[in-house]
Amino acid sequence: MTGCALCPRRCGANRAVSRGYCGSGEKLRIARAALHFWEEPPVSGTRGSGAIFFTGCSLRCAFCQNSTISAENAHGRDFDTAEFIALMQSLESEGAHNINLVTPTHFAGQIAAALRQYKPRVPVVYNCGGYESAETLRSLEGLVDVYLPDFKYADDALAVRLSNAPDYRETARRALLEMVRQTGENVYDGDGLLQRGVIVRHLILPAHTRNSLAVLDLLAAEFPAVPVSLMAQYVPMGRVPEEAQFADVNRRVTAREYSKVLDHMMALGLDGFCQERSAAKARYVPDFTQFDEPCEEEA
């Protein structure tokens, strides 16, 4: 196959002249780079994670909180390799505990090339949607220290409806196997900060607790040593408020739904983190206008 095959969609786009399913061309496009304090404690620490948010996305979920950059490509500018390296170095100089690459899959080739030129002194975190190509992940071996994937769905029909992601369950399972193979058991420093390893995230969706329970069952059966971050931050955004086909997820998660999934996680004995329902607020969505070109003043 010719053309882009970085993600499981293998859309085949020649991104030098057109855009792939991810909405991106061949140039590395970044919307925001700043210290970020809202990740899991072993990632954010006390000084923050050096989060770099890439424009575009190969998953593009209907409910995405970052839809202005993931689906609409509304913000950001292009960076060459030297500028990207300088951006990572700037975050290091600000005291970032790590370099956190957020939604990086569609730029994996450019990122790998940059990391071969300059490997940060702090861990590199690959923060992704879980719908990953194992082949692409293998190309990052030795360059990425920490994987922070989502595991969104055990229900493939739900994955198709909300994320247009066929065979999500098995694709994410294979990807997680590859991540764990690369990193081995989690390694923490004396302050409890993750230096190497994997934390897998699961976002509870309203009206779909069965999906959450099945995800936790899978993780407990196949990845019992991998910490799970259970997230309750769901806010109806993206296309959800406008399109009738998403009416079932056009609300926040209830206390009953959250407790049901949390209790199941505890019963399975899974180690990890539990996000409070108070995190379900739109104000936690970052400002993605950092690199936008200033508008010209009207004459």
mmCIF file with all atom_site columns, N, CA and C in Angstrom, residues 76-132:
data_model
loop_
_atom_site.group_PDB
_atom_site.id
_atom_site.type_symbol
_atom_site.label_atom_id
_atom_site.label_alt_id
_atom_site.label_comp_id
_atom_site.label_asym_id
_atom_site.label_entity_id
_atom_site.label_seq_id
_atom_site.pdbx_PDB_ins_code
_atom_site.Cartn_x
_atom_site.Cartn_y
_atom_site.Cartn_z
_atom_site.occupancy
_atom_site.B_iso_or_equiv
_atom_site.pdbx_formal_charge
_atom_site.auth_seq_id
_atom_site.auth_comp_id
_atom_site.auth_asym_id
_atom_site.auth_atom_id
_atom_site.pdbx_PDB_model_num
ATOM 1   N N  . GLY A 1 76  ? -3.628 26.363 15.528 1.00 0.00 ? 76  GLY A N  1
ATOM 2   C CA . GLY A 1 76  ? -2.277 25.832 15.424 1.00 0.00 ? 76  GLY A CA 1
ATOM 3   C C  . GLY A 1 76  ? -1.509 26.392 14.244 1.00 0.00 ? 76  GLY A C  1
ATOM 4   N N  . ARG A 1 77  ? -0.226 26.075 14.227 1.00 0.00 ? 77  ARG A N  1
ATOM 5   C CA . ARG A 1 77  ? 0.619  26.429 13.085 1.00 0.00 ? 77  ARG A CA 1
ATOM 6   C C  . ARG A 1 77  ? 1.607  25.310 12.830 1.00 0.00 ? 77  ARG A C  1
ATOM 7   N N  . ASP A 1 78  ? 2.228  25.345 11.665 1.00 0.00 ? 78  ASP A N  1
ATOM 8   C CA . ASP A 1 78  ? 3.186  24.316 11.281 1.00 0.00 ? 78  ASP A CA 1
ATOM 9   C C  . ASP A 1 78  ? 4.535  24.554 11.949 1.00 0.00 ? 78  ASP A C  1
ATOM 10  N N  . PHE A 1 79  ? 5.159  23.456 12.358 1.00 0.00 ? 79  PHE A N  1
ATOM 11  C CA . PHE A 1 79  ? 6.495  23.495 12.965 1.00 0.00 ? 79  PHE A CA 1
ATOM 12  C C  . PHE A 1 79  ? 7.420  22.605 12.156 1.00 0.00 ? 79  PHE A C  1
ATOM 13  N N  . ASP A 1 80  ? 8.637  23.089 11.905 1.00 0.00 ? 80  ASP A N  1
ATOM 14  C CA . ASP A 1 80  ? 9.631  22.191 11.315 1.00 0.00 ? 80  ASP A CA 1
ATOM 15  C C  . ASP A 1 80  ? 10.346 21.459 12.448 1.00 0.00 ? 80  ASP A C  1
ATOM 16  N N  . THR A 1 81  ? 11.272 20.564 12.092 1.00 0.00 ? 81  THR A N  1
ATOM 17  C CA . THR A 1 81  ? 11.925 19.732 13.107 1.00 0.00 ? 81  THR A CA 1
ATOM 18  C C  . THR A 1 81  ? 12.682 20.568 14.126 1.00 0.00 ? 81  THR A C  1
ATOM 19  N N  . ALA A 1 82  ? 13.421 21.557 13.656 1.00 0.00 ? 82  ALA A N  1
ATOM 20  C CA . ALA A 1 82  ? 14.213 22.392 14.567 1.00 0.00 ? 82  ALA A CA 1
ATOM 21  C C  . ALA A 1 82  ? 13.308 23.149 15.536 1.00 0.00 ? 82  ALA A C  1
ATOM 22  N N  . GLU A 1 83  ? 12.190 23.661 15.044 1.00 0.00 ? 83  GLU A N  1
ATOM 23  C CA . GLU A 1 83  ? 11.258 24.396 15.912 1.00 0.00 ? 83  GLU A CA 1
ATOM 24  C C  . GLU A 1 83  ? 10.614 23.465 16.941 1.00 0.00 ? 83  GLU A C  1
ATOM 25  N N  . PHE A 1 84  ? 10.283 22.254 16.515 1.00 0.00 ? 84  PHE A N  1
ATOM 26  C CA . PHE A 1 84  ? 9.690  21.281 17.431 1.00 0.00 ? 84  PHE A CA 1
ATOM 27  C C  . PHE A 1 84  ? 10.676 20.905 18.535 1.00 0.00 ? 84  PHE A C  1
ATOM 28  N N  . ILE A 1 85  ? 11.925 20.688 18.171 1.00 0.00 ? 85  ILE A N  1
ATOM 29  C CA . ILE A 1 85  ? 12.951 20.383 19.169 1.00 0.00 ? 85  ILE A CA 1
ATOM 30  C C  . ILE A 1 85  ? 13.105 21.558 20.138 1.00 0.00 ? 85  ILE A C  1
ATOM 31  N N  . ALA A 1 86  ? 13.116 22.780 19.615 1.00 0.00 ? 86  ALA A N  1
ATOM 32  C CA . ALA A 1 86  ? 13.236 23.955 20.473 1.00 0.00 ? 86  ALA A CA 1
ATOM 33  C C  . ALA A 1 86  ? 12.043 24.068 21.426 1.00 0.00 ? 86  ALA A C  1
ATOM 34  N N  . LEU A 1 87  ? 10.864 23.661 20.954 1.00 0.00 ? 87  LEU A N  1
ATOM 35  C CA . LEU A 1 87  ? 9.671  23.684 21.797 1.00 0.00 ? 87  LEU A CA 1
ATOM 36  C C  . LEU A 1 87  ? 9.826  22.715 22.966 1.00 0.00 ? 87  LEU A C  1
ATOM 37  N N  . MET A 1 88  ? 10.312 21.516 22.684 1.00 0.00 ? 88  MET A N  1
ATOM 38  C CA . MET A 1 88  ? 10.550 20.542 23.759 1.00 0.00 ? 88  MET A CA 1
ATOM 39  C C  . MET A 1 88  ? 11.586 21.057 24.740 1.00 0.00 ? 88  MET A C  1
ATOM 40  N N  . GLN A 1 89  ? 12.645 21.655 24.234 1.00 0.00 ? 89  GLN A N  1
ATOM 41  C CA . GLN A 1 89  ? 13.699 22.182 25.106 1.00 0.00 ? 89  GLN A CA 1
ATOM 42  C C  . GLN A 1 89  ? 13.171 23.320 25.974 1.00 0.00 ? 89  GLN A C  1
ATOM 43  N N  . SER A 1 90  ? 12.280 24.132 25.412 1.00 0.00 ? 90  SER A N  1
ATOM 44  C CA . SER A 1 90  ? 11.695 25.231 26.182 1.00 0.00 ? 90  SER A CA 1
ATOM 45  C C  . SER A 1 90  ? 10.871 24.696 27.356 1.00 0.00 ? 90  SER A C  1
ATOM 46  N N  . LEU A 1 91  ? 10.085 23.644 27.113 1.00 0.00 ? 91  LEU A N  1
ATOM 47  C CA . LEU A 1 91  ? 9.301  23.047 28.189 1.00 0.00 ? 91  LEU A CA 1
ATOM 48  C C  . LEU A 1 91  ? 10.202 22.423 29.253 1.00 0.00 ? 91  LEU A C  1
ATOM 49  N N  . GLU A 1 92  ? 11.292 21.807 28.818 1.00 0.00 ? 92  GLU A N  1
ATOM 50  C CA . GLU A 1 92  ? 12.263 21.276 29.781 1.00 0.00 ? 92  GLU A CA 1
ATOM 51  C C  . GLU A 1 92  ? 12.817 22.391 30.658 1.00 0.00 ? 92  GLU A C  1
ATOM 52  N N  . SER A 1 93  ? 13.161 23.527 30.044 1.00 0.00 ? 93  SER A N  1
ATOM 53  C CA . SER A 1 93  ? 13.750 24.636 30.797 1.00 0.00 ? 93  SER A CA 1
ATOM 54  C C  . SER A 1 93  ? 12.745 25.247 31.781 1.00 0.00 ? 93  SER A C  1
ATOM 55  N N  . GLU A 1 94  ? 11.439 25.070 31.506 1.00 0.00 ? 94  GLU A N  1
ATOM 56  C CA . GLU A 1 94  ? 10.403 25.559 32.419 1.00 0.00 ? 94  GLU A CA 1
ATOM 57  C C  . GLU A 1 94  ? 10.196 24.610 33.596 1.00 0.00 ? 94  GLU A C  1
ATOM 58  N N  . GLY A 1 95  ? 10.864 23.461 33.574 1.00 0.00 ? 95  GLY A N  1
ATOM 59  C CA . GLY A 1 95  ? 10.761 22.517 34.680 1.00 0.00 ? 95  GLY A CA 1
ATOM 60  C C  . GLY A 1 95  ? 9.794  21.377 34.467 1.00 0.00 ? 95  GLY A C  1
ATOM 61  N N  . ALA A 1 96  ? 9.354  21.150 33.229 1.00 0.00 ? 96  ALA A N  1
ATOM 62  C CA . ALA A 1 96  ? 8.404  20.073 32.959 1.00 0.00 ? 96  ALA A CA 1
ATOM 63  C C  . ALA A 1 96  ? 8.967  18.727 33.414 1.00 0.00 ? 96  ALA A C  1
ATOM 64  N N  . HIS A 1 97  ? 8.129  17.932 34.051 1.00 0.00 ? 97  HIS A N  1
ATOM 65  C CA . HIS A 1 97  ? 8.553  16.598 34.490 1.00 0.00 ? 97  HIS A CA 1
ATOM 66  C C  . HIS A 1 97  ? 8.740  15.650 33.309 1.00 0.00 ? 97  HIS A C  1
ATOM 67  N N  . ASN A 1 98  ? 8.087  15.951 32.190 1.00 0.00 ? 98  ASN A N  1
ATOM 68  C CA . ASN A 1 98  ? 8.161  15.095 31.010 1.00 0.00 ? 98  ASN A CA 1
ATOM 69  C C  . ASN A 1 98  ? 7.717  15.900 29.796 1.00 0.00 ? 98  ASN A C  1
ATOM 70  N N  . ILE A 1 99  ? 7.917  15.329 28.623 1.00 0.00 ? 99  ILE A N  1
ATOM 71  C CA . ILE A 1 99  ? 7.388  15.896 27.390 1.00 0.00 ? 99  ILE A CA 1
ATOM 72  C C  . ILE A 1 99  ? 6.212  15.033 26.980 1.00 0.00 ? 99  ILE A C  1
ATOM 73  N N  . ASN A 1 100 ? 5.019  15.614 27.008 1.00 0.00 ? 100 ASN A N  1
ATOM 74  C CA . ASN A 1 100 ? 3.763  14.897 26.867 1.00 0.00 ? 100 ASN A CA 1
ATOM 75  C C  . ASN A 1 100 ? 3.180  15.183 25.479 1.00 0.00 ? 100 ASN A C  1
ATOM 76  N N  . LEU A 1 101 ? 3.293  14.213 24.573 1.00 0.00 ? 101 LEU A N  1
ATOM 77  C CA . LEU A 1 101 ? 2.840  14.375 23.201 1.00 0.00 ? 101 LEU A CA 1
ATOM 78  C C  . LEU A 1 101 ? 1.370  13.957 23.119 1.00 0.00 ? 101 LEU A C  1
ATOM 79  N N  . VAL A 1 102 ? 0.480  14.933 22.966 1.00 0.00 ? 102 VAL A N  1
ATOM 80  C CA . VAL A 1 102 ? -0.959 14.692 23.053 1.00 0.00 ? 102 VAL A CA 1
ATOM 81  C C  . VAL A 1 102 ? -1.573 14.558 21.658 1.00 0.00 ? 102 VAL A C  1
ATOM 82  N N  . THR A 1 103 ? -2.172 13.414 21.390 1.00 0.00 ? 103 THR A N  1
ATOM 83  C CA . THR A 1 103 ? -2.742 13.043 20.093 1.00 0.00 ? 103 THR A CA 1
ATOM 84  C C  . THR A 1 103 ? -1.668 13.131 19.002 1.00 0.00 ? 103 THR A C  1
ATOM 85  N N  . PRO A 1 104 ? -0.631 12.304 19.107 1.00 0.00 ? 104 PRO A N  1
ATOM 86  C CA . PRO A 1 104 ? 0.505  12.415 18.206 1.00 0.00 ? 104 PRO A CA 1
ATOM 87  C C  . PRO A 1 104 ? 0.506  11.446 17.023 1.00 0.00 ? 104 PRO A C  1
ATOM 88  N N  . THR A 1 105 ? -0.437 10.489 16.968 1.00 0.00 ? 105 THR A N  1
ATOM 89  C CA . THR A 1 105 ? -0.314 9.355  16.057 1.00 0.00 ? 105 THR A CA 1
ATOM 90  C C  . THR A 1 105 ? -0.111 9.752  14.603 1.00 0.00 ? 105 THR A C  1
ATOM 91  N N  . HIS A 1 106 ? -0.862 10.743 14.130 1.00 0.00 ? 106 HIS A N  1
ATOM 92  C CA . HIS A 1 106 ? -0.802 11.118 12.714 1.00 0.00 ? 106 HIS A CA 1
ATOM 93  C C  . HIS A 1 106 ? 0.492  11.850 12.345 1.00 0.00 ? 106 HIS A C  1
ATOM 94  N N  . PHE A 1 107 ? 1.311  12.165 13.353 1.00 0.00 ? 107 PHE A N  1
ATOM 95  C CA . PHE A 1 107 ? 2.616  12.772 13.103 1.00 0.00 ? 107 PHE A CA 1
ATOM 96  C C  . PHE A 1 107 ? 3.745  11.887 13.641 1.00 0.00 ? 107 PHE A C  1
ATOM 97  N N  . ALA A 1 108 ? 3.476  10.604 13.801 1.00 0.00 ? 108 ALA A N  1
ATOM 98  C CA . ALA A 1 108 ? 4.465  9.703  14.419 1.00 0.00 ? 108 ALA A CA 1
ATOM 99  C C  . ALA A 1 108 ? 5.791  9.705  13.669 1.00 0.00 ? 108 ALA A C  1
ATOM 100 N N  . GLY A 1 109 ? 5.757  9.761  12.357 1.00 0.00 ? 109 GLY A N  1
ATOM 101 C CA . GLY A 1 109 ? 6.998  9.755  11.584 1.00 0.00 ? 109 GLY A CA 1
ATOM 102 C C  . GLY A 1 109 ? 7.851  10.981 11.844 1.00 0.00 ? 109 GLY A C  1
ATOM 103 N N  . GLN A 1 110 ? 7.225  12.158 11.820 1.00 0.00 ? 110 GLN A N  1
ATOM 104 C CA . GLN A 1 110 ? 7.962  13.403 12.070 1.00 0.00 ? 110 GLN A CA 1
ATOM 105 C C  . GLN A 1 110 ? 8.466  13.457 13.509 1.00 0.00 ? 110 GLN A C  1
ATOM 106 N N  . ILE A 1 111 ? 7.652  12.965 14.447 1.00 0.00 ? 111 ILE A N  1
ATOM 107 C CA . ILE A 1 111 ? 8.056  12.961 15.853 1.00 0.00 ? 111 ILE A CA 1
ATOM 108 C C  . ILE A 1 111 ? 9.255  12.042 16.060 1.00 0.00 ? 111 ILE A C  1
ATOM 109 N N  . ALA A 1 112 ? 9.213  10.855 15.474 1.00 0.00 ? 112 ALA A N  1
ATOM 110 C CA . ALA A 1 112 ? 10.325 9.913  15.607 1.00 0.00 ? 112 ALA A CA 1
ATOM 111 C C  . ALA A 1 112 ? 11.615 10.516 15.046 1.00 0.00 ? 112 ALA A C  1
ATOM 112 N N  . ALA A 1 113 ? 11.514 11.170 13.905 1.00 0.00 ? 113 ALA A N  1
ATOM 113 C CA . ALA A 1 113 ? 12.703 11.781 13.310 1.00 0.00 ? 113 ALA A CA 1
ATOM 114 C C  . ALA A 1 113 ? 13.288 12.848 14.228 1.00 0.00 ? 113 ALA A C  1
ATOM 115 N N  . ALA A 1 114 ? 12.421 13.650 14.852 1.00 0.00 ? 114 ALA A N  1
ATOM 116 C CA . ALA A 1 114 ? 12.894 14.698 15.764 1.00 0.00 ? 114 ALA A CA 1
ATOM 117 C C  . ALA A 1 114 ? 13.533 14.088 17.010 1.00 0.00 ? 114 ALA A C  1
ATOM 118 N N  . LEU A 1 115 ? 12.917 13.042 17.557 1.00 0.00 ? 115 LEU A N  1
ATOM 119 C CA . LEU A 1 115 ? 13.447 12.423 18.776 1.00 0.00 ? 115 LEU A CA 1
ATOM 120 C C  . LEU A 1 115 ? 14.765 11.699 18.522 1.00 0.00 ? 115 LEU A C  1
ATOM 121 N N  . ARG A 1 116 ? 15.005 11.301 17.299 1.00 0.00 ? 116 ARG A N  1
ATOM 122 C CA . ARG A 1 116 ? 16.314 10.714 16.975 1.00 0.00 ? 116 ARG A CA 1
ATOM 123 C C  . ARG A 1 116 ? 17.390 11.785 16.944 1.00 0.00 ? 116 ARG A C  1
ATOM 124 N N  . GLN A 1 117 ? 16.994 13.010 16.626 1.00 0.00 ? 117 GLN A N  1
ATOM 125 C CA . GLN A 1 117 ? 17.951 14.115 16.647 1.00 0.00 ? 117 GLN A CA 1
ATOM 126 C C  . GLN A 1 117 ? 18.167 14.638 18.058 1.00 0.00 ? 117 GLN A C  1
ATOM 127 N N  . TYR A 1 118 ? 17.082 14.682 18.835 1.00 0.00 ? 118 TYR A N  1
ATOM 128 C CA . TYR A 1 118 ? 17.175 15.208 20.198 1.00 0.00 ? 118 TYR A CA 1
ATOM 129 C C  . TYR A 1 118 ? 16.242 14.429 21.102 1.00 0.00 ? 118 TYR A C  1
ATOM 130 N N  . LYS A 1 119 ? 16.804 13.701 22.060 1.00 0.00 ? 119 LYS A N  1
ATOM 131 C CA . LYS A 1 119 ? 16.018 12.976 23.056 1.00 0.00 ? 119 LYS A CA 1
ATOM 132 C C  . LYS A 1 119 ? 16.006 13.802 24.331 1.00 0.00 ? 119 LYS A C  1
ATOM 133 N N  . PRO A 1 120 ? 14.826 14.264 24.765 1.00 0.00 ? 120 PRO A N  1
ATOM 134 C CA . PRO A 1 120 ? 14.765 15.080 25.987 1.00 0.00 ? 120 PRO A CA 1
ATOM 135 C C  . PRO A 1 120 ? 15.387 14.379 27.187 1.00 0.00 ? 120 PRO A C  1
ATOM 136 N N  . ARG A 1 121 ? 15.818 15.190 28.154 1.00 0.00 ? 121 ARG A N  1
ATOM 137 C CA . ARG A 1 121 ? 16.425 14.653 29.375 1.00 0.00 ? 121 ARG A CA 1
ATOM 138 C C  . ARG A 1 121 ? 15.371 14.096 30.321 1.00 0.00 ? 121 ARG A C  1
ATOM 139 N N  . VAL A 1 122 ? 14.119 14.436 30.064 1.00 0.00 ? 122 VAL A N  1
ATOM 140 C CA . VAL A 1 122 ? 12.995 13.933 30.869 1.00 0.00 ? 122 VAL A CA 1
ATOM 141 C C  . VAL A 1 122 ? 12.234 12.905 30.034 1.00 0.00 ? 122 VAL A C  1
ATOM 142 N N  . PRO A 1 123 ? 11.392 12.084 30.664 1.00 0.00 ? 123 PRO A N  1
ATOM 143 C CA . PRO A 1 123 ? 10.664 11.064 29.901 1.00 0.00 ? 123 PRO A CA 1
ATOM 144 C C  . PRO A 1 123 ? 9.775  11.657 28.809 1.00 0.00 ? 123 PRO A C  1
ATOM 145 N N  . VAL A 1 124 ? 9.659  10.922 27.716 1.00 0.00 ? 124 VAL A N  1
ATOM 146 C CA . VAL A 1 124 ? 8.747  11.275 26.632 1.00 0.00 ? 124 VAL A CA 1
ATOM 147 C C  . VAL A 1 124 ? 7.474  10.443 26.791 1.00 0.00 ? 124 VAL A C  1
ATOM 148 N N  . VAL A 1 125 ? 6.331  11.127 26.851 1.00 0.00 ? 125 VAL A N  1
ATOM 149 C CA . VAL A 1 125 ? 5.028  10.481 27.049 1.00 0.00 ? 125 VAL A CA 1
ATOM 150 C C  . VAL A 1 125 ? 4.253  10.512 25.735 1.00 0.00 ? 125 VAL A C  1
ATOM 151 N N  . TYR A 1 126 ? 3.723  9.357  25.342 1.00 0.00 ? 126 TYR A N  1
ATOM 152 C CA . TYR A 1 126 ? 2.914  9.229  24.131 1.00 0.00 ? 126 TYR A CA 1
ATOM 153 C C  . TYR A 1 126 ? 1.467  9.093  24.566 1.00 0.00 ? 126 TYR A C  1
ATOM 154 N N  . ASN A 1 127 ? 0.704  10.180 24.454 1.00 0.00 ? 127 ASN A N  1
ATOM 155 C CA . ASN A 1 127 ? -0.643 10.325 25.003 1.00 0.00 ? 127 ASN A CA 1
ATOM 156 C C  . ASN A 1 127 ? -1.643 10.184 23.858 1.00 0.00 ? 127 ASN A C  1
ATOM 157 N N  . CYS A 1 128 ? -2.271 9.007  23.729 1.00 0.00 ? 128 CYS A N  1
ATOM 158 C CA . CYS A 1 128 ? -3.007 8.698  22.504 1.00 0.00 ? 128 CYS A CA 1
ATOM 159 C C  . CYS A 1 128 ? -4.369 8.077  22.778 1.00 0.00 ? 128 CYS A C  1
ATOM 160 N N  . GLY A 1 129 ? -5.142 7.849  21.717 1.00 0.00 ? 129 GLY A N  1
ATOM 161 C CA . GLY A 1 129 ? -6.507 7.374  21.830 1.00 0.00 ? 129 GLY A CA 1
ATOM 162 C C  . GLY A 1 129 ? -6.671 5.873  21.900 1.00 0.00 ? 129 GLY A C  1
ATOM 163 N N  . GLY A 1 130 ? -5.572 5.135  21.832 1.00 0.00 ? 130 GLY A N  1
ATOM 164 C CA . GLY A 1 130 ? -5.640 3.684  21.934 1.00 0.00 ? 130 GLY A CA 1
ATOM 165 C C  . GLY A 1 130 ? -5.885 2.970  20.622 1.00 0.00 ? 130 GLY A C  1
ATOM 166 N N  . TYR A 1 131 ? -6.436 3.653  19.631 1.00 0.00 ? 131 TYR A N  1
ATOM 167 C CA . TYR A 1 131 ? -6.691 3.070  18.313 1.00 0.00 ? 131 TYR A CA 1
ATOM 168 C C  . TYR A 1 131 ? -5.427 3.265  17.486 1.00 0.00 ? 131 TYR A C  1
ATOM 169 N N  . GLU A 1 132 ? -4.459 2.385  17.738 1.00 0.00 ? 132 GLU A N  1
ATOM 170 C CA . GLU A 1 132 ? -3.099 2.563  17.225 1.00 0.00 ? 132 GLU A CA 1
ATOM 171 C C  . GLU A 1 132 ? -2.659 1.357  16.404 1.00 0.00 ? 132 GLU A C  1
#
